[in-house]
JSON list of C-alpha atoms in Angstrom, two decimals:
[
{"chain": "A", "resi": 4, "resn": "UNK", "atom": "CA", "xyz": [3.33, 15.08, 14.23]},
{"chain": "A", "resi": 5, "resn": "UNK", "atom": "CA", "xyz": [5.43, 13.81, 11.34]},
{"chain": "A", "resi": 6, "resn": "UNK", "atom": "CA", "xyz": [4.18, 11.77, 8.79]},
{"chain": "A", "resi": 7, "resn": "UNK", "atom": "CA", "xyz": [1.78, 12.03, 5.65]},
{"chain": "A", "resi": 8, "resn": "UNK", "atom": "CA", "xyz": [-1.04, 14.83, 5.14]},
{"chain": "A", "resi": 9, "resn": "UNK", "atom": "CA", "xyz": [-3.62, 14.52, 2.65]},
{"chain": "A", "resi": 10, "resn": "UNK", "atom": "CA", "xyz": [-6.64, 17.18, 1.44]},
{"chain": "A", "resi": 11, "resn": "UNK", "atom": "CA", "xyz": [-9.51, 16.89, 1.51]},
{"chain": "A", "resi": 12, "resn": "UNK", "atom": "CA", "xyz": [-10.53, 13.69, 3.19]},
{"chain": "A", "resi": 13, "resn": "UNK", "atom": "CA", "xyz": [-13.99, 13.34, 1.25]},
{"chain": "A", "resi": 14, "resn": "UNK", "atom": "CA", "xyz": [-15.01, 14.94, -1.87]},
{"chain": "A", "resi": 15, "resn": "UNK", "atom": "CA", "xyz": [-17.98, 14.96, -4.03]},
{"chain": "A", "resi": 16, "resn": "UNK", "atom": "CA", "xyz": [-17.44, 16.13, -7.97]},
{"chain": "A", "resi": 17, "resn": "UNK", "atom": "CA", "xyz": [-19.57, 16.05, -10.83]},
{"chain": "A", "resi": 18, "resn": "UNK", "atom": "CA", "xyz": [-18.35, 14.53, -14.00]},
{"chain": "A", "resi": 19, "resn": "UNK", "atom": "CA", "xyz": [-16.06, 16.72, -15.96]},
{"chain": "A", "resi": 20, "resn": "UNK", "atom": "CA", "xyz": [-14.78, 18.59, -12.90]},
{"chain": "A", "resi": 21, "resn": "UNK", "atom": "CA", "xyz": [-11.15, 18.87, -12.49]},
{"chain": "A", "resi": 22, "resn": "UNK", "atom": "CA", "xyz": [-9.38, 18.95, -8.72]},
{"chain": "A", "resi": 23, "resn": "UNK", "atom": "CA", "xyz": [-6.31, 18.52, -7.04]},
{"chain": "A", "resi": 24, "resn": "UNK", "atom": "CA", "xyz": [-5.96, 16.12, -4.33]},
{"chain": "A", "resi": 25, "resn": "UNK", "atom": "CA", "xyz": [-3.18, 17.38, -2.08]},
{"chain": "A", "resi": 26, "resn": "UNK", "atom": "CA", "xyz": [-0.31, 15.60, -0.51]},
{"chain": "A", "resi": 27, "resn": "UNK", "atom": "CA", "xyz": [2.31, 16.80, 1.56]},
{"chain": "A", "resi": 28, "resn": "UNK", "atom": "CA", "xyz": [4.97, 15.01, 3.77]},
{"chain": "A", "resi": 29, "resn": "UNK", "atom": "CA", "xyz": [7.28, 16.33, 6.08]},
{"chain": "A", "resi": 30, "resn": "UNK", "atom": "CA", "xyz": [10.11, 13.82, 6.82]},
{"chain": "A", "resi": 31, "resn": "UNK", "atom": "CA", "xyz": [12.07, 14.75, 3.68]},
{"chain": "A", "resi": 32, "resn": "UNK", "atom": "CA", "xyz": [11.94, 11.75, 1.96]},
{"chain": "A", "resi": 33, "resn": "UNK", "atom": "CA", "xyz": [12.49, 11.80, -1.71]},
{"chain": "A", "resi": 34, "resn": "UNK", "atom": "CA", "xyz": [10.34, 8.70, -2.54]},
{"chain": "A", "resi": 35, "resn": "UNK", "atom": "CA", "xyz": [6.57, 10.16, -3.32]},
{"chain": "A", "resi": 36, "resn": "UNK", "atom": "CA", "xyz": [3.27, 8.15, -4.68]},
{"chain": "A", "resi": 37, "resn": "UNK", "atom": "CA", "xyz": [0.10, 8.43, -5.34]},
{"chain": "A", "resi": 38, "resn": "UNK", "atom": "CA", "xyz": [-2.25, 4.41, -5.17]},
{"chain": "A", "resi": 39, "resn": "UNK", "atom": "CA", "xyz": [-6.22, 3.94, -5.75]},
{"chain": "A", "resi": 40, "resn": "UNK", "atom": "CA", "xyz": [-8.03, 1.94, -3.82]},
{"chain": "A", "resi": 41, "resn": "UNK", "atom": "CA", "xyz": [-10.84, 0.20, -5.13]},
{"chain": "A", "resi": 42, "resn": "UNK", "atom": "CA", "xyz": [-13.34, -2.42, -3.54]},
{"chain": "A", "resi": 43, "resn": "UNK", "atom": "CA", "xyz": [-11.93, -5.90, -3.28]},
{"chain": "A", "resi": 44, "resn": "UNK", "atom": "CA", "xyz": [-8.61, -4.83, -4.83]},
{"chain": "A", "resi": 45, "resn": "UNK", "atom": "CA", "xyz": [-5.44, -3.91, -3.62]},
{"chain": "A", "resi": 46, "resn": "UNK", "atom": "CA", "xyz": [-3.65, -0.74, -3.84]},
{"chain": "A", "resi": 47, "resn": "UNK", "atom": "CA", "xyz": [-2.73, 0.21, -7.74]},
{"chain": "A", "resi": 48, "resn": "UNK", "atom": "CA", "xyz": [-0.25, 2.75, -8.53]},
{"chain": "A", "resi": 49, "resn": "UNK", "atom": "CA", "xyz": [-1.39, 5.86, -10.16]},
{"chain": "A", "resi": 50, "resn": "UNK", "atom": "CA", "xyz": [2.39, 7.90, -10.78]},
{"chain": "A", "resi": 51, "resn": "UNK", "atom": "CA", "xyz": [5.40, 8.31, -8.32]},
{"chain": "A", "resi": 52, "resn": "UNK", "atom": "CA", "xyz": [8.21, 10.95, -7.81]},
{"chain": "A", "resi": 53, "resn": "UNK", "atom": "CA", "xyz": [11.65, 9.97, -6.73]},
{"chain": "A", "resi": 54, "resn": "UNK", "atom": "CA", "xyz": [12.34, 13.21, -6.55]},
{"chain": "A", "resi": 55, "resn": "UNK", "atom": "CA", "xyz": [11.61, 16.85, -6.95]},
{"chain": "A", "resi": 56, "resn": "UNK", "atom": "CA", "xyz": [11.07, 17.46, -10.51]},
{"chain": "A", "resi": 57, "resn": "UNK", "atom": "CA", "xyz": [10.89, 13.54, -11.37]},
{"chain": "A", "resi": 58, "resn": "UNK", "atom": "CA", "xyz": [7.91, 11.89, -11.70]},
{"chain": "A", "resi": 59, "resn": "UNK", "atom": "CA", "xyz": [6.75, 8.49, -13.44]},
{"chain": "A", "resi": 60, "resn": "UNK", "atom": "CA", "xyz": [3.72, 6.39, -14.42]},
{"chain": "A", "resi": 61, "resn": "UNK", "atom": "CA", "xyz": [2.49, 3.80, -12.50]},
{"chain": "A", "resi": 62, "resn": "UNK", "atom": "CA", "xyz": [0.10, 0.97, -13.62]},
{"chain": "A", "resi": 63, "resn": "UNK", "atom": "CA", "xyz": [-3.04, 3.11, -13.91]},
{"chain": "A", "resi": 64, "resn": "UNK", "atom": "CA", "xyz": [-1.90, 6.32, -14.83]},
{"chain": "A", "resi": 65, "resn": "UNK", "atom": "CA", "xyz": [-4.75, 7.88, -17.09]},
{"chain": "A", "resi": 66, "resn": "UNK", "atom": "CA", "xyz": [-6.47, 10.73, -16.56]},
{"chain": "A", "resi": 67, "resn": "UNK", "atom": "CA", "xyz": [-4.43, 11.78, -13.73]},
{"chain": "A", "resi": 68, "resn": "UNK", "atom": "CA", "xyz": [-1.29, 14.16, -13.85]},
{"chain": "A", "resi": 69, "resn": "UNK", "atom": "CA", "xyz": [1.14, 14.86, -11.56]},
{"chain": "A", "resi": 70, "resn": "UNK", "atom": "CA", "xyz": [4.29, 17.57, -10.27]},
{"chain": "A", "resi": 71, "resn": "UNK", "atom": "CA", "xyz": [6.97, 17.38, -7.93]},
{"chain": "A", "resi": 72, "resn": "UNK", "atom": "CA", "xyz": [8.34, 20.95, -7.46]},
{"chain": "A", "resi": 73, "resn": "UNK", "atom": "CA", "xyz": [9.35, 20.74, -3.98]},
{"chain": "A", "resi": 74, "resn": "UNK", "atom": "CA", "xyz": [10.03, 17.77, -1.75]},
{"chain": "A", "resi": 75, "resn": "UNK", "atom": "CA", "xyz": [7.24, 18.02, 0.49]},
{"chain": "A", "resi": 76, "resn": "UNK", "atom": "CA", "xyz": [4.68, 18.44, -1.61]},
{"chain": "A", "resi": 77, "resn": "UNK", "atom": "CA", "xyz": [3.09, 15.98, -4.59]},
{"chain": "A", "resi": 78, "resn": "UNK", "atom": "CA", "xyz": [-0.28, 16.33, -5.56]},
{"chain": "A", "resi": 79, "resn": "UNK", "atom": "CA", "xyz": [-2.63, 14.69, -7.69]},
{"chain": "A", "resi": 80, "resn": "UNK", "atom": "CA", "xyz": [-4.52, 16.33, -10.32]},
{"chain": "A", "resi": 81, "resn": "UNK", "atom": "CA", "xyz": [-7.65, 15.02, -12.12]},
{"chain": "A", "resi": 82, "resn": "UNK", "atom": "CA", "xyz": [-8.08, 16.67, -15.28]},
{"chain": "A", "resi": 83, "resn": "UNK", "atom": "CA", "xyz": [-11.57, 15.94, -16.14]},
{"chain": "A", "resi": 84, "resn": "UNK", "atom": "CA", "xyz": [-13.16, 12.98, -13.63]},
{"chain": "A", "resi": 85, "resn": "UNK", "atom": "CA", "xyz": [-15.25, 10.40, -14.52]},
{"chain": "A", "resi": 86, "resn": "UNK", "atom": "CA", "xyz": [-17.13, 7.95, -12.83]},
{"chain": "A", "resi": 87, "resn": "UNK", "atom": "CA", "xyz": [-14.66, 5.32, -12.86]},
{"chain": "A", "resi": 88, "resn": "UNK", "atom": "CA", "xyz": [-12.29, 7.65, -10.77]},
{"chain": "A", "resi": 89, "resn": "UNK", "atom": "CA", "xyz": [-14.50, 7.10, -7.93]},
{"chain": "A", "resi": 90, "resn": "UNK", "atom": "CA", "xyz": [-11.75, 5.39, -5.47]},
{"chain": "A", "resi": 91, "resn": "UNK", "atom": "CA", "xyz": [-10.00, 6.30, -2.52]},
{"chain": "A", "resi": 92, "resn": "UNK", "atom": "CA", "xyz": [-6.89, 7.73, -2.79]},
{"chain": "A", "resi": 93, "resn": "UNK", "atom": "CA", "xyz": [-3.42, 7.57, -0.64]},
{"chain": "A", "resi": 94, "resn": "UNK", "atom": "CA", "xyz": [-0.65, 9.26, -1.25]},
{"chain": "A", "resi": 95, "resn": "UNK", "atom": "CA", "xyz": [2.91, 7.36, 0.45]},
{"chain": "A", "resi": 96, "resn": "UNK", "atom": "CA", "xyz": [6.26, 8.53, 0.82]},
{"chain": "A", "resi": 97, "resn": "UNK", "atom": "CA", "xyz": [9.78, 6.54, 1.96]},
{"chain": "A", "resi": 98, "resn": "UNK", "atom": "CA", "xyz": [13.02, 7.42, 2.23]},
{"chain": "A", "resi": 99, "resn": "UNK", "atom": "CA", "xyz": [15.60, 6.46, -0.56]},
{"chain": "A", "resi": 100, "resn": "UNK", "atom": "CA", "xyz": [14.93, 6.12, -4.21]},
{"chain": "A", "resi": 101, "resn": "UNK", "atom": "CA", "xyz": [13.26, 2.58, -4.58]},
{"chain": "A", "resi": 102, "resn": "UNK", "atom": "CA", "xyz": [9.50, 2.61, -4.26]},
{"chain": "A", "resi": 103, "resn": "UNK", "atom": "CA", "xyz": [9.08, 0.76, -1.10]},
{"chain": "A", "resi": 104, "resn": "UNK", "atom": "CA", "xyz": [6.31, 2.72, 0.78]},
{"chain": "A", "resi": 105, "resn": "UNK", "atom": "CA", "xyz": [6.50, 3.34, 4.69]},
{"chain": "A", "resi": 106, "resn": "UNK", "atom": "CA", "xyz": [3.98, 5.93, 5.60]},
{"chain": "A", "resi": 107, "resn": "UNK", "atom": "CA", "xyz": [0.69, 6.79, 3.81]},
{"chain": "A", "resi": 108, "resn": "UNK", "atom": "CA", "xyz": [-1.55, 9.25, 4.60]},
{"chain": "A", "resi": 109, "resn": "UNK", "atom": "CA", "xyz": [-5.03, 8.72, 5.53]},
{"chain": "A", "resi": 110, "resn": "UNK", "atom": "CA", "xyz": [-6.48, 8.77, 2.06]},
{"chain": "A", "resi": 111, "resn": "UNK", "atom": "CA", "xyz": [-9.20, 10.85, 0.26]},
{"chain": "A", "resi": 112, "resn": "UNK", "atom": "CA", "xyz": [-12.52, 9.24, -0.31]},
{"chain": "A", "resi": 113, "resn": "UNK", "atom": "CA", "xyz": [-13.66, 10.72, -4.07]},
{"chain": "A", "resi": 114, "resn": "UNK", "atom": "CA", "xyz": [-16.92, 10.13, -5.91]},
{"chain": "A", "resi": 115, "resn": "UNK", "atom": "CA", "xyz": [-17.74, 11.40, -9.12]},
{"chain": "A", "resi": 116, "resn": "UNK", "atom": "CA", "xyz": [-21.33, 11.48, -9.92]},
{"chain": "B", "resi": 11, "resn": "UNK", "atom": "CA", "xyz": [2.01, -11.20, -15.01]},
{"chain": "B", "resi": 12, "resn": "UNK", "atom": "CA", "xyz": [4.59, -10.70, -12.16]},
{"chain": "B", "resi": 13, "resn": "UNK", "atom": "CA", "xyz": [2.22, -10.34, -9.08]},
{"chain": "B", "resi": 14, "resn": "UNK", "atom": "CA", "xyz": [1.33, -11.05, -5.57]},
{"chain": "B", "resi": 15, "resn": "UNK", "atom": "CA", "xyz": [-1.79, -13.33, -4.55]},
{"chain": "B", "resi": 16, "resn": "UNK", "atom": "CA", "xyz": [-3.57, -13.45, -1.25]},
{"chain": "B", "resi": 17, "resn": "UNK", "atom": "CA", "xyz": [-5.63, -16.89, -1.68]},
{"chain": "B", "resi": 18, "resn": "UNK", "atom": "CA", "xyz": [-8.37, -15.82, 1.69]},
{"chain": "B", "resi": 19, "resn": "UNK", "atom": "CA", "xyz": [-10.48, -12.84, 1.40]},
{"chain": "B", "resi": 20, "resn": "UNK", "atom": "CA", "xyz": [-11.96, -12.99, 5.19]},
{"chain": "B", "resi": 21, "resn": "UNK", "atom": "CA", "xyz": [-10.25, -15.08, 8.15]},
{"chain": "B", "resi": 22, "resn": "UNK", "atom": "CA", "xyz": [-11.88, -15.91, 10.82]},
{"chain": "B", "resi": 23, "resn": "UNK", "atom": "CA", "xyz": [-9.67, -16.48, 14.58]},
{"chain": "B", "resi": 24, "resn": "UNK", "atom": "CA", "xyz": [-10.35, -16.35, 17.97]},
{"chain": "B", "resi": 25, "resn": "UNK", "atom": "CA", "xyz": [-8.70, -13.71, 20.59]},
{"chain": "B", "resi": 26, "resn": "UNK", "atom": "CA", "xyz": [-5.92, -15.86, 21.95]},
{"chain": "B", "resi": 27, "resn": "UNK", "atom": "CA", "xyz": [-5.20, -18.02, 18.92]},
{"chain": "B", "resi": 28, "resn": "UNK", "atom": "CA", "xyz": [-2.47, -18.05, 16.26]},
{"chain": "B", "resi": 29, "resn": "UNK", "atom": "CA", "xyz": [-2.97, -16.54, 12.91]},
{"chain": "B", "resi": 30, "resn": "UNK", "atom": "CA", "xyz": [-1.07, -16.80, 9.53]},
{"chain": "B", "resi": 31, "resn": "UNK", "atom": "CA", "xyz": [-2.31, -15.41, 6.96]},
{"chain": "B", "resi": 32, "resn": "UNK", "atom": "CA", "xyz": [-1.09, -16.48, 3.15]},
{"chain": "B", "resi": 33, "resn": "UNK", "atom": "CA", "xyz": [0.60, -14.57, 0.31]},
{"chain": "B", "resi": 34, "resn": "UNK", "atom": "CA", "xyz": [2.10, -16.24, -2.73]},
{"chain": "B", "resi": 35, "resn": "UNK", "atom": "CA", "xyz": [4.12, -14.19, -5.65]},
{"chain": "B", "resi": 36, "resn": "UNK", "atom": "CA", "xyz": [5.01, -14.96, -9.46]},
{"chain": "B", "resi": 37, "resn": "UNK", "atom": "CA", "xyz": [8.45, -12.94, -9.43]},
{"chain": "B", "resi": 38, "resn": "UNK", "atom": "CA", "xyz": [11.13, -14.50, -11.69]},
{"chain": "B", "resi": 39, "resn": "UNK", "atom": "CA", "xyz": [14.17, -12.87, -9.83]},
{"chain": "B", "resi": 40, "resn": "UNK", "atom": "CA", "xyz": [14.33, -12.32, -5.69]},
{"chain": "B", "resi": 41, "resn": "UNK", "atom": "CA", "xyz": [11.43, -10.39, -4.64]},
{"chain": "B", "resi": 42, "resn": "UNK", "atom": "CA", "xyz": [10.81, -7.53, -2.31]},
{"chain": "B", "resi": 43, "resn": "UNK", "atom": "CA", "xyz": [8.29, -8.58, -0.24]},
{"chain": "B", "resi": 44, "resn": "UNK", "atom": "CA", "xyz": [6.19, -6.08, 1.97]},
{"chain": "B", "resi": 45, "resn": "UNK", "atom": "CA", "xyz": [2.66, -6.70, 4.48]},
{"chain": "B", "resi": 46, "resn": "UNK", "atom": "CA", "xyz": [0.82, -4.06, 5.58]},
{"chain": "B", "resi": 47, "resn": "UNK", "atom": "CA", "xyz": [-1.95, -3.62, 7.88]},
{"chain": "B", "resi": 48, "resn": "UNK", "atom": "CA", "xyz": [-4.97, -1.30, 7.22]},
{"chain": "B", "resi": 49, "resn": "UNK", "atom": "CA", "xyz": [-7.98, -0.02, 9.64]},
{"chain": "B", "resi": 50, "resn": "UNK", "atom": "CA", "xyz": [-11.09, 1.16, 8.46]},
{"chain": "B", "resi": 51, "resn": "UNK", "atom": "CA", "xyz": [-10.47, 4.58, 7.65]},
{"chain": "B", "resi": 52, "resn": "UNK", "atom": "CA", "xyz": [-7.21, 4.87, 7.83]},
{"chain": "B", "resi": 53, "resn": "UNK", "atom": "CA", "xyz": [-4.17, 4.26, 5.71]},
{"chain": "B", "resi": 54, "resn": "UNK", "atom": "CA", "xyz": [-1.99, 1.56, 5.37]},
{"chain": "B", "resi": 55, "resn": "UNK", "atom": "CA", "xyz": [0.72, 0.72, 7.82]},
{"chain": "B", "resi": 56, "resn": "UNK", "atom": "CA", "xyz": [4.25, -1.49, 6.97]},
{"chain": "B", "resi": 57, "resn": "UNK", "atom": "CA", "xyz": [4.48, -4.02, 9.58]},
{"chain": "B", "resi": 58, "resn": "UNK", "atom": "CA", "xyz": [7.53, -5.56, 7.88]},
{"chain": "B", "resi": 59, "resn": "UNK", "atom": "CA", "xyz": [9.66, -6.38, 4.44]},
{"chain": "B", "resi": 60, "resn": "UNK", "atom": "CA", "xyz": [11.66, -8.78, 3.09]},
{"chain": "B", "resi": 61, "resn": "UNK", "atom": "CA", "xyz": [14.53, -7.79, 0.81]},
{"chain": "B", "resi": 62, "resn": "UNK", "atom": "CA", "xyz": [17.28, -10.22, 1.44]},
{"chain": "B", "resi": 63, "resn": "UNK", "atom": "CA", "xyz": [19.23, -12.43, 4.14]},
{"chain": "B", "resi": 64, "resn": "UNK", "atom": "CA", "xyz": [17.24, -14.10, 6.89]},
{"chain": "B", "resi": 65, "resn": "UNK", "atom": "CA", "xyz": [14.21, -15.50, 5.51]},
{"chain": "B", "resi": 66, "resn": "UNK", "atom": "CA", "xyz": [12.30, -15.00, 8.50]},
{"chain": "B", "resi": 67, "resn": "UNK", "atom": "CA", "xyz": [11.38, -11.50, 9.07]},
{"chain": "B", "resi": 68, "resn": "UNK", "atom": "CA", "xyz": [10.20, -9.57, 12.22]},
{"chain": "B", "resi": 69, "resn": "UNK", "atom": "CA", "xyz": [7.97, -7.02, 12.38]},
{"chain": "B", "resi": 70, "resn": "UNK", "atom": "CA", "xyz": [5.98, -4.61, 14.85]},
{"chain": "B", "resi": 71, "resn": "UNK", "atom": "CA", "xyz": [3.10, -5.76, 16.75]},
{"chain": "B", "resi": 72, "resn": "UNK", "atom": "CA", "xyz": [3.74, -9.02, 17.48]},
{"chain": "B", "resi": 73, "resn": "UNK", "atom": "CA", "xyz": [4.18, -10.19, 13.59]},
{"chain": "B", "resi": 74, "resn": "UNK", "atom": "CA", "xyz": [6.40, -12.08, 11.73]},
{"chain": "B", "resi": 75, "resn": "UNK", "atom": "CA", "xyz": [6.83, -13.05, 8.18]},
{"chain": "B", "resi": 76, "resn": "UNK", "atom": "CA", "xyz": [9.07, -16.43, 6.53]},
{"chain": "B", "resi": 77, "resn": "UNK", "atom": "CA", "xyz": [10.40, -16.14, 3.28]},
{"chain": "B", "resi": 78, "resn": "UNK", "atom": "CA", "xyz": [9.87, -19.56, 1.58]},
{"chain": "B", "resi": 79, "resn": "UNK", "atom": "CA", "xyz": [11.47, -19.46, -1.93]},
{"chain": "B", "resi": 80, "resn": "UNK", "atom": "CA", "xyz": [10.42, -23.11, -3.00]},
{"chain": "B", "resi": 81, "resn": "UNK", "atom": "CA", "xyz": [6.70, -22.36, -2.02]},
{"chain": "B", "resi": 82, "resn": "UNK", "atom": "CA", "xyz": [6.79, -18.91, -3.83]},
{"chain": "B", "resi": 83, "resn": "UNK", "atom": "CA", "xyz": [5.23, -17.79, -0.58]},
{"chain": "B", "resi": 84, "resn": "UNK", "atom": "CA", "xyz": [5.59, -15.12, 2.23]},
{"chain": "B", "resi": 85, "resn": "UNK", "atom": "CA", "xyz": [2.74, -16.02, 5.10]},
{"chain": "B", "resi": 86, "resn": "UNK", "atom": "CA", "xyz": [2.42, -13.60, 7.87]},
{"chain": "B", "resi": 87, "resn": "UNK", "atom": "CA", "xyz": [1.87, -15.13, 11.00]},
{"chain": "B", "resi": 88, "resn": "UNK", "atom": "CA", "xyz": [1.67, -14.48, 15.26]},
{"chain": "B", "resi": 89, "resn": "UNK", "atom": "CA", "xyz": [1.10, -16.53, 17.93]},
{"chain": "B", "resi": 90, "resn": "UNK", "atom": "CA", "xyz": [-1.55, -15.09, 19.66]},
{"chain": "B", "resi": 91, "resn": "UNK", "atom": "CA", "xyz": [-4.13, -12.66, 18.18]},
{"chain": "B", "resi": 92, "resn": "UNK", "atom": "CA", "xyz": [-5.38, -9.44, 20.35]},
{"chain": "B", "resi": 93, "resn": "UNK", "atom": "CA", "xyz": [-8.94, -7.92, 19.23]},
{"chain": "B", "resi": 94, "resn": "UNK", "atom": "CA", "xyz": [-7.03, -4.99, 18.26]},
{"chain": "B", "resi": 95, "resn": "UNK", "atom": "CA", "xyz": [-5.48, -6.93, 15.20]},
{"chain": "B", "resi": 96, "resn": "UNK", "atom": "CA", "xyz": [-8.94, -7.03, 13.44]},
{"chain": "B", "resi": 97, "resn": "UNK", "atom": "CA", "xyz": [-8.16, -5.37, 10.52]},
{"chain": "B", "resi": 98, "resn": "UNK", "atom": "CA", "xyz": [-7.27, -5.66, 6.76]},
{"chain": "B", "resi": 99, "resn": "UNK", "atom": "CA", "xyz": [-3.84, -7.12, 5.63]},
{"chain": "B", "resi": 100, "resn": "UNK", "atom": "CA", "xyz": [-1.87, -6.87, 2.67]},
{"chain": "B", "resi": 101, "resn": "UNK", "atom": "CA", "xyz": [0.62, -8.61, 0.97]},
{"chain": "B", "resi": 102, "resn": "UNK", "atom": "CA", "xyz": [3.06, -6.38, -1.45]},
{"chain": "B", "resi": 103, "resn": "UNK", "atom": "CA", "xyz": [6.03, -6.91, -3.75]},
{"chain": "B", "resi": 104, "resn": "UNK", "atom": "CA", "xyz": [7.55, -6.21, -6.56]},
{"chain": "B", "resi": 105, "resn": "UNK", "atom": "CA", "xyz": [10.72, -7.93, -8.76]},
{"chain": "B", "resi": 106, "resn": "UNK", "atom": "CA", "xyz": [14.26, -6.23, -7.35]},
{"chain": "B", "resi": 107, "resn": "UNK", "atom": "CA", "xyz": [15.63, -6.36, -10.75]},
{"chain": "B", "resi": 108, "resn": "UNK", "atom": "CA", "xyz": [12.32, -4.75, -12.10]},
{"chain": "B", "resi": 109, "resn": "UNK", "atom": "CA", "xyz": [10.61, -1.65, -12.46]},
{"chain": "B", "resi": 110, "resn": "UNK", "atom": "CA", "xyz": [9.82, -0.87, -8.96]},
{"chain": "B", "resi": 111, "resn": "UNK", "atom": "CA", "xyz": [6.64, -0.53, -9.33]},
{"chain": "B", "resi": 112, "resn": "UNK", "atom": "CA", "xyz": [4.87, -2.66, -6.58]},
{"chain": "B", "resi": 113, "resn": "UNK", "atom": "CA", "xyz": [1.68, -4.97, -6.61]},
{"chain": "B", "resi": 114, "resn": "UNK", "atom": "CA", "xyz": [-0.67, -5.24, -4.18]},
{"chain": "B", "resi": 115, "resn": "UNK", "atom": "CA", "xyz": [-2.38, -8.11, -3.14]},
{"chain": "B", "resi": 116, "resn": "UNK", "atom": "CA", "xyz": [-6.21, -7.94, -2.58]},
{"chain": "B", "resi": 117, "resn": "UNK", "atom": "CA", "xyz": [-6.23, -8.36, 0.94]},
{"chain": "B", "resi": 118, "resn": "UNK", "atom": "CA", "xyz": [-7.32, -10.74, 3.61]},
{"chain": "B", "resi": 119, "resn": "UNK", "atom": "CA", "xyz": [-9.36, -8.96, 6.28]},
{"chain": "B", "resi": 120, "resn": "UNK", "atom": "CA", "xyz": [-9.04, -10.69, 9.87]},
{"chain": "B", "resi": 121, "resn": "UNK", "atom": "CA", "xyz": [-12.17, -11.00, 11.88]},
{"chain": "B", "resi": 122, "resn": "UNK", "atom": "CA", "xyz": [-11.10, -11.64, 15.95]},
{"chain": "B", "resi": 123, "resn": "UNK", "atom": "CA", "xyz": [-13.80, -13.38, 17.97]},
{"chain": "B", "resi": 124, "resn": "UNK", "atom": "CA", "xyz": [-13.51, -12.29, 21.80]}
]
């Protein structure tokens, strides 16, 4: 089925550990992003990709990096986690070049001990 | 701070009975305006967005949204509830002149009594 695909669904790291949460979409749109989800608070935006080879920062961008080298695919790299990046994560994509999300994956359910 | 505010954390309806459910922004130019709708577990799911035009908006499932510029507000509303709406709603936007970079309100989560 079409639509948004994220690994893994639940992880467990230890602080300091580096991962990449993978996202991959398959309706070749060129709009990409990556949003935390925290309790009581709406989604925040971590970085986005318009398109392959472009990405930006979003509102909470640090300690997370990012690369767009093929339509489908945008993951999300954490380069050394800390507690605080326990969240659940979603990656969206749309069609078009304005961020205006219209599918997101299921998310990823991280907790850093 | 440009942003979107969901003033109910929990509402509370009956199966059968309308619903609206509140969002006011703080955008200084004409917003885009997005709800979504989010089950436990799962991701989040556009029911419908305002850009321009008609300020009343349809959407899928049953939902509609008005665009009221004088009360800085876009409630989501339908006329009759189903169990299966239970679920967690929220209200997005973000400035069209701006930086595209959208805000997310906090959500209102709808509890449906049978």
């Amino acid at each position: 089925n079409a639509g948004v695909t994220q690994t893994p669904k639940f992880q467990v790291l230890k602080t300091g550990q580096s991962m990449t949460l993978q996202c991959a979409q398959d309706m070749n749109h060129e709009y990409m992003s990556w949003y935390r989800q925290d309790p009581g608070m709406g989604l925040r935006l971590i970085h986005y990709s318009v398109g392959a080879g472009i990405t930006d920062q979003g509102e909470v961008p640090n300690g997370y990096n990012v690369s767009r080298s093929t339509t489908e695919d945008f993951p999300l790299r954490l380069l050394s986690a800390a507690p605080s990046q326990t969240s659940v994560y979603f990656c969206a994509s749309s069609r078009g070049q304005t961020n205006q999300p219209q599918h997101f994956g299921d998310g990823t359910r991280l907790s850093i001990l | 701070a440009q942003s979107v505010t969901q003033p109910d954390i929990h509402i509370t309806v009956s199966e059968g009975a309308s619903l609206e459910l509140r969002c006011n922004y703080s955008y200084g130019a004409t917003p885009y305006l997005f709800w979504y709708v989010q089950s436990p577990g799962q991701g989040l799911q556009l029911l419908l967005k305002y850009f321009s035009g008609d300020t009343l908006v349809q959407g899928i499932k049953g939902f509609e949204a008005e665009f009221k510029r004088s009360q800085s507000s876009f409630n989501l509303r339908k006329p009759s509830v189903h169990w299966s709406d239970a679920a967690e709603y929220f209200c997005a936007g973000y400035n069209s002149g701006g930086s595209y970079i959208p805000t997310f309100g906090r959500g209102t989560s709808l509890i449906v009594h049978p």
